[in-house]
mmCIF file of C-alpha atoms in Angstrom:
data_model
loop_
_atom_site.group_PDB
_atom_site.id
_atom_site.type_symbol
_atom_site.label_atom_id
_atom_site.label_comp_id
_atom_site.label_asym_id
_atom_site.label_seq_id
_atom_site.Cartn_x
_atom_site.Cartn_y
_atom_site.Cartn_z
ATOM 1 C CA MET A 1096 33.467 -30.111 -199.091
ATOM 2 C CA LYS A 1097 34.917 -28.128 -201.952
ATOM 3 C CA VAL A 1098 31.645 -28.625 -204.038
ATOM 4 C CA VAL A 1099 29.454 -27.465 -200.970
ATOM 5 C CA THR A 1100 31.790 -24.499 -200.527
ATOM 6 C CA LEU A 1101 31.495 -23.678 -204.067
ATOM 7 C CA VAL A 1102 27.628 -24.489 -204.641
ATOM 8 C CA ALA A 1103 27.492 -22.295 -201.473
ATOM 9 C CA ALA A 1104 29.533 -19.474 -202.992
ATOM 10 C CA ILE A 1105 27.932 -19.217 -206.165
ATOM 11 C CA VAL A 1106 24.604 -18.965 -204.667
ATOM 12 C CA LEU A 1107 25.755 -16.568 -202.270
ATOM 13 C CA SER A 1108 27.181 -14.337 -205.252
ATOM 14 C CA VAL A 1109 24.161 -14.563 -207.412
ATOM 15 C CA THR A 1110 21.799 -13.639 -204.254
ATOM 16 C CA VAL A 1111 24.059 -10.659 -203.219
ATOM 17 C CA GLN A 1112 24.137 -9.677 -206.984
ATOM 18 C CA THR A 1113 20.203 -9.587 -206.929
ATOM 19 C CA ALA A 1114 19.775 -8.247 -203.836
ATOM 20 C CA SER A 1115 22.295 -5.953 -202.898
ATOM 21 C CA ALA A 1116 21.539 -3.428 -205.267
ATOM 22 C CA ARG A 1117 18.260 -2.920 -203.991
ATOM 23 C CA VAL A 1118 19.866 -2.128 -200.611
ATOM 24 C CA PHE A 1119 23.508 -0.621 -201.012
ATOM 25 C CA ASP A 1120 22.982 0.955 -204.476
ATOM 26 C CA LEU A 1121 25.994 -0.795 -206.374
ATOM 27 C CA THR A 1122 24.777 0.352 -209.436
ATOM 28 C CA PHE A 1123 27.823 2.404 -209.661
ATOM 29 C CA VAL A 1124 30.046 -0.728 -209.676
ATOM 30 C CA ASN A 1125 28.681 -2.644 -211.853
ATOM 31 C CA ILE A 1126 30.063 -6.139 -211.178
ATOM 32 C CA ASP A 1127 29.184 -9.498 -212.150
ATOM 33 C CA ILE A 1128 29.798 -10.844 -208.679
ATOM 34 C CA PRO A 1129 28.683 -14.442 -209.645
ATOM 35 C CA LEU A 1130 31.392 -14.129 -213.144
ATOM 36 C CA VAL A 1131 34.045 -13.354 -210.363
ATOM 37 C CA VAL A 1132 33.341 -16.593 -208.437
ATOM 38 C CA VAL A 1133 33.693 -18.394 -211.872
ATOM 39 C CA VAL A 1134 36.643 -17.285 -212.914
ATOM 40 C CA LEU A 1135 38.191 -17.432 -209.248
ATOM 41 C CA SER A 1136 36.797 -21.255 -209.293
ATOM 42 C CA ALA A 1137 38.323 -22.007 -212.708
ATOM 43 C CA LEU A 1138 41.901 -20.453 -211.811
ATOM 44 C CA SER A 1139 41.884 -22.405 -208.759
ATOM 45 C CA GLY A 1140 39.956 -25.832 -209.821
ATOM 46 C CA GLY A 1141 40.882 -26.054 -213.513
ATOM 47 C CA PRO A 1142 38.356 -25.899 -216.510
ATOM 48 C CA ILE A 1143 36.166 -28.595 -215.343
ATOM 49 C CA VAL A 1144 35.272 -26.994 -212.316
ATOM 50 C CA GLY A 1145 35.225 -23.500 -213.811
ATOM 51 C CA LEU A 1146 32.532 -25.734 -216.750
ATOM 52 C CA TRP A 1147 30.185 -26.538 -213.610
ATOM 53 C CA ALA A 1148 30.632 -23.081 -211.769
ATOM 54 C CA GLY A 1149 29.768 -21.413 -214.883
ATOM 55 C CA THR A 1150 26.826 -23.494 -215.374
ATOM 56 C CA LEU A 1151 25.278 -23.393 -212.465
ATOM 57 C CA ALA A 1152 26.180 -19.918 -211.919
ATOM 58 C CA GLY A 1153 24.583 -18.514 -215.242
ATOM 59 C CA PHE A 1154 21.676 -21.026 -214.567
ATOM 60 C CA LEU A 1155 20.851 -19.028 -211.186
ATOM 61 C CA GLN A 1156 21.044 -15.869 -212.899
ATOM 62 C CA ASP A 1157 19.025 -16.657 -215.505
ATOM 63 C CA LEU A 1158 16.413 -17.768 -212.843
ATOM 64 C CA MET A 1159 16.134 -14.774 -211.316
ATOM 65 C CA SER A 1160 16.155 -12.440 -214.326
ATOM 66 C CA GLY A 1161 13.019 -13.771 -215.728
ATOM 67 C CA GLY A 1162 14.900 -14.118 -219.299
ATOM 68 C CA LEU A 1163 15.735 -17.316 -220.908
ATOM 69 C CA VAL A 1164 17.282 -20.056 -218.946
ATOM 70 C CA GLY A 1165 20.473 -21.060 -220.232
ATOM 71 C CA VAL A 1166 21.755 -17.548 -221.999
ATOM 72 C CA SER A 1167 24.337 -16.922 -219.241
ATOM 73 C CA GLY A 1168 24.698 -20.559 -218.195
ATOM 74 C CA LEU A 1169 25.993 -20.719 -221.781
ATOM 75 C CA ALA A 1170 28.550 -17.777 -221.499
ATOM 76 C CA LYS A 1171 29.697 -18.421 -218.122
ATOM 77 C CA SER A 1172 30.353 -22.047 -218.657
ATOM 78 C CA PHE A 1173 32.458 -20.941 -221.627
ATOM 79 C CA ILE A 1174 34.307 -18.151 -219.897
ATOM 80 C CA GLY A 1175 34.819 -20.650 -216.964
ATOM 81 C CA VAL A 1176 36.294 -23.346 -218.961
ATOM 82 C CA THR A 1177 38.657 -21.025 -221.076
ATOM 83 C CA THR A 1178 39.968 -19.318 -218.019
ATOM 84 C CA GLY A 1179 40.385 -23.010 -216.752
ATOM 85 C CA PHE A 1180 42.491 -24.074 -219.591
ATOM 86 C CA LEU A 1181 44.366 -20.768 -219.762
ATOM 87 C CA ALA A 1182 45.191 -20.881 -216.171
ATOM 88 C CA LYS A 1183 46.753 -24.585 -216.616
ATOM 89 C CA ARG A 1184 48.541 -23.295 -219.700
ATOM 90 C CA LEU A 1185 50.000 -20.130 -217.980
ATOM 91 C CA MET A 1186 50.763 -22.121 -214.735
ATOM 92 C CA ARG A 1187 52.528 -24.506 -217.190
ATOM 93 C CA THR A 1188 54.414 -22.106 -218.960
ATOM 94 C CA GLY A 1189 55.208 -19.697 -216.036
ATOM 95 C CA MET B 1421 46.580 -37.234 -221.338
ATOM 96 C CA PHE B 1422 45.223 -36.860 -225.251
ATOM 97 C CA LYS B 1423 42.042 -39.051 -223.541
ATOM 98 C CA LYS B 1424 41.924 -36.706 -220.316
ATOM 99 C CA ARG B 1425 41.873 -33.416 -222.761
ATOM 100 C CA GLN B 1426 39.423 -35.495 -224.929
ATOM 101 C CA ARG B 1427 37.456 -36.038 -222.160
ATOM 102 C CA ILE B 1428 36.826 -32.587 -221.067
ATOM 103 C CA GLY B 1429 36.330 -31.742 -224.770
ATOM 104 C CA TYR B 1430 33.379 -33.657 -224.975
ATOM 105 C CA LEU B 1431 32.078 -32.406 -221.246
ATOM 106 C CA VAL B 1432 32.288 -28.761 -222.411
ATOM 107 C CA LEU B 1433 30.812 -29.915 -225.758
ATOM 108 C CA ALA B 1434 28.049 -31.678 -223.744
ATOM 109 C CA VAL B 1435 27.167 -28.956 -221.595
ATOM 110 C CA LEU B 1436 27.639 -25.928 -223.984
ATOM 111 C CA LEU B 1437 25.040 -28.033 -226.271
ATOM 112 C CA SER B 1438 22.737 -28.788 -223.388
ATOM 113 C CA HIS B 1439 22.366 -24.605 -222.897
ATOM 114 C CA VAL B 1440 21.506 -24.466 -226.452
ATOM 115 C CA LEU B 1441 19.041 -27.174 -226.070
ATOM 116 C CA LEU B 1442 17.897 -25.789 -223.160
ATOM 117 C CA ILE B 1443 17.657 -22.310 -224.935
ATOM 118 C CA SER B 1444 16.085 -23.689 -228.242
ATOM 119 C CA VAL B 1445 13.389 -25.640 -226.028
ATOM 120 C CA GLN B 1446 12.189 -22.316 -223.916
ATOM 121 C CA VAL B 1447 12.005 -20.245 -227.333
ATOM 122 C CA ASN B 1448 8.878 -22.319 -228.124
ATOM 123 C CA VAL B 1449 7.016 -22.477 -224.468
ATOM 124 C CA SER B 1450 5.513 -19.330 -223.229
ATOM 125 C CA GLN B 1451 6.703 -17.709 -220.244
ATOM 126 C CA GLU B 1452 3.576 -18.559 -218.170
ATOM 127 C CA ARG B 1453 4.219 -22.417 -218.500
ATOM 128 C CA ASN B 1454 7.704 -22.202 -217.941
ATOM 129 C CA LEU B 1455 8.004 -24.689 -214.931
ATOM 130 C CA LEU B 1456 11.701 -24.631 -214.652
ATOM 131 C CA GLN B 1457 11.973 -21.088 -214.287
ATOM 132 C CA THR B 1458 8.738 -20.823 -211.812
ATOM 133 C CA VAL B 1459 10.144 -23.078 -209.307
ATOM 134 C CA GLY B 1460 13.754 -21.775 -209.283
ATOM 135 C CA PHE B 1461 12.637 -18.404 -209.344
ATOM 136 C CA SER B 1462 10.364 -19.164 -206.387
ATOM 137 C CA ALA B 1463 13.670 -20.813 -204.380
ATOM 138 C CA LEU B 1464 15.732 -18.263 -205.126
ATOM 139 C CA ALA B 1465 13.701 -15.934 -203.982
ATOM 140 C CA GLY B 1466 13.214 -16.904 -200.820
ATOM 141 C CA ILE B 1467 16.885 -16.594 -200.561
ATOM 142 C CA ASP B 1468 16.674 -13.221 -201.842
ATOM 143 C CA GLU B 1469 14.294 -12.859 -199.132
ATOM 144 C CA ILE B 1470 16.470 -13.728 -196.005
ATOM 145 C CA PHE B 1471 19.492 -11.795 -197.462
ATOM 146 C CA THR B 1472 17.181 -8.467 -198.436
ATOM 147 C CA SER B 1473 15.831 -8.680 -194.678
ATOM 148 C CA SER B 1474 19.152 -9.216 -192.705
ATOM 149 C CA ALA B 1475 20.731 -6.181 -194.963
ATOM 150 C CA ASN B 1476 17.769 -4.143 -194.347
ATOM 151 C CA ALA B 1477 18.099 -4.881 -190.766
ATOM 152 C CA VAL B 1478 21.867 -3.996 -191.068
ATOM 153 C CA GLY B 1479 20.589 -0.729 -192.841
ATOM 154 C CA SER B 1480 17.973 0.651 -190.520
ATOM 155 C CA VAL B 1481 20.404 -0.246 -187.775
ATOM 156 C CA TRP B 1482 22.782 2.431 -189.679
ATOM 157 C CA SER B 1483 20.014 4.770 -190.001
ATOM 158 C CA GLY B 1484 18.533 4.450 -187.002
ATOM 159 C CA TYR B 1485 21.326 4.992 -184.704
ATOM 160 C CA ILE B 1486 24.539 5.475 -185.982
ATOM 161 C CA SER B 1487 23.837 8.309 -188.784
ATOM 162 C CA LEU B 1488 21.464 9.931 -185.714
ATOM 163 C CA ARG B 1489 24.520 11.005 -184.923
ATOM 164 C CA ASP B 1490 24.049 14.459 -186.604
ATOM 165 C CA THR B 1491 20.079 14.548 -185.908
ATOM 166 C CA GLU B 1492 20.546 16.930 -182.721
ATOM 167 C CA GLU B 1493 22.245 19.744 -184.497
ATOM 168 C CA GLU B 1494 19.756 19.054 -187.525
ATOM 169 C CA ASN B 1495 16.818 19.171 -184.955
ATOM 170 C CA ALA B 1496 18.312 22.704 -183.513
ATOM 171 C CA SER B 1497 18.575 24.179 -187.078
ATOM 172 C CA LEU B 1498 15.287 23.195 -187.934
ATOM 173 C CA ARG B 1499 14.013 24.361 -184.900
ATOM 174 C CA GLU B 1500 15.542 27.752 -185.803
ATOM 175 C CA SER B 1501 13.961 27.744 -188.779
ATOM 176 C CA ILE B 1502 10.639 26.904 -187.719
ATOM 177 C CA ALA B 1503 10.699 30.116 -185.212
ATOM 178 C CA GLN B 1504 12.047 32.164 -187.775
ATOM 179 C CA LEU B 1505 9.245 30.777 -189.872
ATOM 180 C CA GLU B 1506 6.751 31.534 -187.014
ATOM 181 C CA LEU B 1507 7.642 34.925 -186.865
ATOM 182 C CA GLN B 1508 7.543 35.700 -190.554
ATOM 183 C CA LEU B 1509 3.948 34.286 -190.348
ATOM 184 C CA GLN B 1510 3.055 36.509 -187.591
ATOM 185 C CA GLN B 1511 3.912 39.698 -189.361
ATOM 186 C CA GLN B 1512 2.169 38.714 -192.616
ATOM 187 C CA ASN B 1513 -0.531 38.255 -190.532
ATOM 188 C CA ALA B 1514 -0.293 41.356 -189.114
ATOM 189 C CA LEU B 1515 0.533 43.113 -192.503
ATOM 190 C CA ALA B 1516 -2.729 41.280 -193.629
ATOM 191 C CA ARG B 1517 -5.001 42.307 -191.126
ATOM 192 C CA GLN B 1518 -3.828 46.043 -191.403
ATOM 193 C CA ALA B 1519 -4.455 45.505 -195.093
ATOM 194 C CA ARG B 1520 -8.419 44.517 -194.527
ATOM 195 C CA SER B 1521 -8.323 47.574 -192.024
ATOM 196 C CA LEU B 1522 -7.190 49.887 -194.877
ATOM 197 C CA HIS B 1523 -9.893 48.112 -197.139
ATOM 198 C CA ARG B 1524 -12.788 48.282 -194.989
ATOM 199 C CA LEU B 1525 -11.891 51.685 -194.105
ATOM 200 C CA LEU B 1526 -11.596 52.946 -198.224
ATOM 201 C CA LYS B 1527 -14.449 51.368 -198.777
ATOM 202 C CA LEU B 1528 -15.992 53.858 -196.189
ATOM 203 C CA ARG B 1529 -14.434 56.763 -197.547
ATOM 204 C CA ASN B 1530 -15.401 55.844 -201.203
ATOM 205 C CA SER B 1531 -19.068 55.428 -200.015
ATOM 206 C CA SER B 1532 -19.349 58.495 -197.827
ATOM 207 C CA GLU B 1533 -20.255 61.879 -199.257
ATOM 208 C CA ILE B 1534 -18.796 63.351 -196.389
ATOM 209 C CA SER B 1535 -14.798 64.501 -196.444
ATOM 210 C CA THR B 1536 -12.875 62.367 -194.755
ATOM 211 C CA LEU B 1537 -9.263 61.685 -193.834
ATOM 212 C CA PRO B 1538 -7.740 58.454 -193.062
ATOM 213 C CA ALA B 1539 -5.250 58.255 -189.813
ATOM 214 C CA GLN B 1540 -3.589 55.688 -188.099
ATOM 215 C CA VAL B 1541 -3.930 55.102 -184.277
ATOM 216 C CA ILE B 1542 -0.077 55.525 -182.751
ATOM 217 C CA ALA B 1543 -0.972 55.811 -179.423
ATOM 218 C CA VAL B 1544 -3.388 54.750 -176.706
ATOM 219 C CA ASP B 1545 -4.159 56.138 -173.178
ATOM 220 C CA ALA B 1546 -3.847 53.869 -170.419
ATOM 221 C CA THR B 1547 -5.780 55.545 -167.855
ATOM 222 C CA PRO B 1548 -9.280 54.146 -167.132
ATOM 223 C CA TRP B 1549 -10.833 57.354 -166.305
ATOM 224 C CA PHE B 1550 -9.912 58.865 -169.736
ATOM 225 C CA ARG B 1551 -10.600 56.898 -172.826
ATOM 226 C CA THR B 1552 -8.618 59.069 -175.438
ATOM 227 C CA PHE B 1553 -5.874 57.857 -178.258
ATOM 228 C CA THR B 1554 -3.552 59.661 -180.184
ATOM 229 C CA VAL B 1555 -3.721 59.738 -184.289
ATOM 230 C CA ASN B 1556 -0.771 60.342 -186.804
ATOM 231 C CA ARG B 1557 -2.882 63.797 -188.118
ATOM 232 C CA GLY B 1558 -2.970 67.137 -187.041
ATOM 233 C CA THR B 1559 -3.790 70.756 -188.197
ATOM 234 C CA GLY B 1560 -0.771 70.539 -190.608
ATOM 235 C CA ASP B 1561 -3.350 67.789 -192.271
ATOM 236 C CA GLY B 1562 -6.340 70.097 -191.573
ATOM 237 C CA VAL B 1563 -7.687 68.405 -188.502
ATOM 238 C CA GLN B 1564 -9.213 70.781 -186.301
ATOM 239 C CA GLN B 1565 -10.770 70.125 -182.183
ATOM 240 C CA ASP B 1566 -13.633 68.566 -182.435
ATOM 241 C CA PHE B 1567 -13.337 67.117 -185.562
ATOM 242 C CA ALA B 1568 -15.552 63.744 -185.410
ATOM 243 C CA VAL B 1569 -13.720 60.541 -185.765
ATOM 244 C CA ILE B 1570 -15.199 57.361 -187.260
ATOM 245 C CA ALA B 1571 -14.235 53.496 -188.490
ATOM 246 C CA PRO B 1572 -15.556 51.906 -190.800
ATOM 247 C CA ASN B 1573 -18.351 50.119 -188.670
ATOM 248 C CA GLY B 1574 -19.518 53.343 -186.830
ATOM 249 C CA VAL B 1575 -18.500 56.382 -184.672
ATOM 250 C CA VAL B 1576 -15.507 56.548 -182.904
ATOM 251 C CA GLY B 1577 -15.337 59.783 -180.896
ATOM 252 C CA ARG B 1578 -14.425 63.032 -181.914
ATOM 253 C CA VAL B 1579 -10.937 65.219 -181.542
ATOM 254 C CA VAL B 1580 -10.082 66.990 -178.430
ATOM 255 C CA GLY B 1581 -7.769 69.602 -176.891
ATOM 256 C CA SER B 1582 -5.139 71.634 -179.215
ATOM 257 C CA PRO B 1583 -4.210 69.193 -182.343
ATOM 258 C CA GLY B 1584 -0.688 69.352 -182.759
ATOM 259 C CA PRO B 1585 0.760 69.870 -186.399
ATOM 260 C CA TRP B 1586 1.172 66.128 -186.761
ATOM 261 C CA ALA B 1587 -0.911 64.611 -184.126
ATOM 262 C CA ALA B 1588 -4.130 64.499 -182.655
ATOM 263 C CA LYS B 1589 -5.763 63.249 -179.416
ATOM 264 C CA VAL B 1590 -9.112 61.785 -180.030
ATOM 265 C CA GLN B 1591 -11.887 61.319 -177.287
ATOM 266 C CA LEU B 1592 -13.473 57.549 -177.422
ATOM 267 C CA LEU B 1593 -17.349 57.994 -177.427
ATOM 268 C CA ILE B 1594 -16.844 55.253 -174.281
ATOM 269 C CA ASP B 1595 -15.029 58.392 -172.334
ATOM 270 C CA ARG B 1596 -17.100 59.571 -169.102
ATOM 271 C CA ASN B 1597 -17.207 62.834 -170.897
ATOM 272 C CA ALA B 1598 -18.148 62.302 -174.442
ATOM 273 C CA ALA B 1599 -21.622 62.481 -175.489
ATOM 274 C CA ALA B 1600 -23.452 62.321 -179.167
ATOM 275 C CA GLY B 1601 -26.961 63.228 -180.400
ATOM 276 C CA ALA B 1602 -28.647 60.391 -181.173
ATOM 277 C CA LEU B 1603 -31.645 58.722 -182.713
ATOM 278 C CA ILE B 1604 -33.297 55.524 -182.437
ATOM 279 C CA ASP B 1605 -32.869 54.153 -185.995
ATOM 280 C CA ARG B 1606 -36.325 52.175 -186.109
ATOM 281 C CA THR B 1607 -38.525 54.780 -184.433
ATOM 282 C CA ARG B 1608 -36.312 58.394 -184.863
ATOM 283 C CA ALA B 1609 -36.447 58.881 -181.046
ATOM 284 C CA ALA B 1610 -34.085 61.238 -180.240
ATOM 285 C CA GLY B 1611 -31.564 61.335 -177.486
ATOM 286 C CA VAL B 1612 -28.014 61.845 -176.272
ATOM 287 C CA VAL B 1613 -25.298 59.358 -176.409
ATOM 288 C CA VAL B 1614 -23.163 59.464 -173.519
ATOM 289 C CA GLY B 1615 -20.032 57.390 -171.998
ATOM 290 C CA VAL B 1616 -20.700 55.325 -168.626
ATOM 291 C CA ASP B 1617 -17.675 55.715 -165.833
ATOM 292 C CA GLY B 1618 -15.948 52.630 -165.871
ATOM 293 C CA GLN B 1619 -17.877 50.496 -168.738
ATOM 294 C CA SER B 1620 -17.818 49.807 -172.283
ATOM 295 C CA LEU B 1621 -21.076 50.796 -172.715
ATOM 296 C CA LEU B 1622 -22.675 53.844 -173.517
ATOM 297 C CA ARG B 1623 -25.722 55.307 -172.060
ATOM 298 C CA MET B 1624 -28.557 56.689 -174.143
ATOM 299 C CA ASP B 1625 -30.447 59.767 -172.304
ATOM 300 C CA TYR B 1626 -33.139 61.993 -172.773
ATOM 301 C CA VAL B 1627 -35.539 59.180 -174.617
ATOM 302 C CA SER B 1628 -39.087 59.713 -173.381
ATOM 303 C CA ASN B 1629 -40.795 56.597 -171.429
ATOM 304 C CA LEU B 1630 -43.417 57.227 -173.890
ATOM 305 C CA GLU B 1631 -41.128 55.734 -177.206
ATOM 306 C CA ASP B 1632 -41.040 52.455 -178.281
ATOM 307 C CA VAL B 1633 -37.339 51.058 -177.838
ATOM 308 C CA ARG B 1634 -36.569 47.547 -178.222
ATOM 309 C CA ILE B 1635 -33.357 45.462 -177.157
ATOM 310 C CA GLY B 1636 -31.308 45.064 -180.302
ATOM 311 C CA ASP B 1637 -32.459 48.749 -181.841
ATOM 312 C CA ALA B 1638 -29.965 50.130 -184.177
ATOM 313 C CA VAL B 1639 -28.510 53.467 -182.181
ATOM 314 C CA VAL B 1640 -27.039 56.005 -184.803
ATOM 315 C CA THR B 1641 -25.952 59.937 -184.389
ATOM 316 C CA SER B 1642 -28.677 62.317 -185.223
ATOM 317 C CA GLY B 1643 -26.109 65.461 -186.312
ATOM 318 C CA THR B 1644 -27.662 67.914 -184.290
ATOM 319 C CA ASP B 1645 -24.275 68.313 -181.893
ATOM 320 C CA GLY B 1646 -22.776 70.124 -185.331
ATOM 321 C CA ILE B 1647 -19.892 67.488 -184.462
ATOM 322 C CA TYR B 1648 -20.895 63.727 -185.785
ATOM 323 C CA PRO B 1649 -22.643 63.690 -189.306
ATOM 324 C CA LYS B 1650 -25.776 62.313 -189.158
ATOM 325 C CA GLY B 1651 -26.486 58.544 -189.614
ATOM 326 C CA PHE B 1652 -23.407 56.893 -188.591
ATOM 327 C CA VAL B 1653 -24.421 53.845 -186.501
ATOM 328 C CA ILE B 1654 -23.371 54.356 -182.889
ATOM 329 C CA GLY B 1655 -24.377 50.568 -181.308
ATOM 330 C CA THR B 1656 -27.458 48.993 -180.332
ATOM 331 C CA VAL B 1657 -29.481 49.444 -177.388
ATOM 332 C CA GLN B 1658 -28.682 46.384 -175.141
ATOM 333 C CA ASN B 1659 -30.782 46.784 -172.330
ATOM 334 C CA VAL B 1660 -33.865 49.086 -171.706
ATOM 335 C CA GLN B 1661 -35.860 50.111 -168.660
ATOM 336 C CA ARG B 1662 -38.686 52.429 -168.131
ATOM 337 C CA GLY B 1663 -37.123 55.179 -165.693
ATOM 338 C CA GLU B 1664 -38.583 56.993 -162.589
ATOM 339 C CA ASP B 1665 -38.548 60.497 -164.364
ATOM 340 C CA LEU B 1666 -39.999 60.957 -167.597
ATOM 341 C CA TYR B 1667 -37.246 59.163 -169.695
ATOM 342 C CA LYS B 1668 -36.151 55.880 -170.233
ATOM 343 C CA THR B 1669 -32.825 54.153 -169.091
ATOM 344 C CA ILE B 1670 -30.839 52.723 -171.943
ATOM 345 C CA LEU B 1671 -27.774 50.911 -172.108
ATOM 346 C CA VAL B 1672 -26.266 50.748 -175.675
ATOM 347 C CA GLU B 1673 -23.557 48.403 -176.975
ATOM 348 C CA PRO B 1674 -20.979 49.923 -179.096
ATOM 349 C CA VAL B 1675 -20.435 48.705 -182.595
ATOM 350 C CA VAL B 1676 -17.026 49.809 -182.704
ATOM 351 C CA ASP B 1677 -14.276 47.789 -181.020
ATOM 352 C CA PHE B 1678 -12.308 50.308 -179.386
ATOM 353 C CA GLY B 1679 -9.601 47.654 -178.154
ATOM 354 C CA ASN B 1680 -8.430 46.917 -181.574
ATOM 355 C CA LEU B 1681 -8.516 49.977 -183.205
ATOM 356 C CA GLU B 1682 -5.696 50.588 -185.507
ATOM 357 C CA ASN B 1683 -7.081 52.739 -188.473
ATOM 358 C CA VAL B 1684 -9.952 55.608 -188.544
ATOM 359 C CA LEU B 1685 -11.270 58.290 -190.585
ATOM 360 C CA ILE B 1686 -11.423 62.369 -189.589
ATOM 361 C CA VAL B 1687 -14.360 63.706 -190.854
ATOM 362 C CA LEU B 1688 -13.211 66.993 -192.244
ATOM 363 C CA ASN B 1689 -16.167 69.511 -191.301
ATOM 364 C CA ASP B 1690 -15.832 72.125 -193.729
ATOM 365 C CA GLU B 1691 -18.517 74.284 -192.012
ATOM 366 C CA ARG B 1692 -16.449 74.272 -188.846
ATOM 367 C CA VAL B 1693 -13.483 75.185 -190.664
ATOM 368 C CA ALA B 1694 -14.791 77.961 -192.059
ATOM 369 C CA GLN B 1695 -16.271 78.733 -188.592
ATOM 370 C CA LEU B 1696 -13.212 78.794 -186.820
ATOM 371 C CA GLU B 1697 -11.302 80.790 -189.481
ATOM 372 C CA GLY B 1698 -14.258 83.387 -189.149
ATOM 373 C CA VAL B 1699 -13.504 83.688 -185.199
ATOM 374 C CA GLU B 1700 -9.974 84.046 -185.485
#
């Protein structure tokens, strides 16, 4: 169930990111919504969840962007894993 | 614990490596043949379309109903603007008409050899028995009684009564007491054009039944009356009938639209001025 929710959240975030600019003109905000979802999932689920969330979000974003598939995935996976590790370390030390 | 961390490390490495491999594979494949991207893009575009349609529907409800609150005020403001613009347009049209009229008058003044004085119609007599109007020129401008008044397209009438220093009364040719010496332009048959009571037409008297007069013939001033200069158009023959006595019954339609006169020319008759000064 958690996996389904996470996938749905990522798909929704990518859709909002690509479609919302045409409707609500969010260009002045310039937020990477899928990245926010990736970071949040990594903070709550750890590095593995962050890795897969980053991979999926980046993959979908690359598909929509028309560029090379994998570039965003690589970046977001790395950010997801790093955030997951940092979250674990902070929670342990804090 | 170490094994778990090691396992995560391998997994991360594998995923990142697969990304790099994925990127490197695509570098050598042209965009047209990128099946993965085509399929994935189509699938996501469908979701995108649904989302955009929903968002557009919400947006249209917002712009169509909620933001209509200010429309009533805006509508009133726009209506006011339109009314003002229409008023301005009418003023501009009136100015344009006046300019055209003055332009025609100027052309006539420059083309004729006679000495004329431009005048503006400032009042119209509304009584049906007397057809007169007032112009803004009087004795101060050299205007005297019986001076002819003409328009670009034909004869208007003459100055009657005693002109004031800044204004003069003009009797129109269609007045029942007005008369002018006239000629049928084509045949040079002479006669007298007079106003017809209660009508906007003129009657041409004293043209012999023997003369050839046809409908449409131009009627011009003969200059024999000492008021109107020779050769100016009065009108065209509208109806001609053989009279019971010696003369034809001829109805003439004036060329001047007496209802829409704004600017006219007063013919400064130098001989007449000299005559009047000699009498005094």
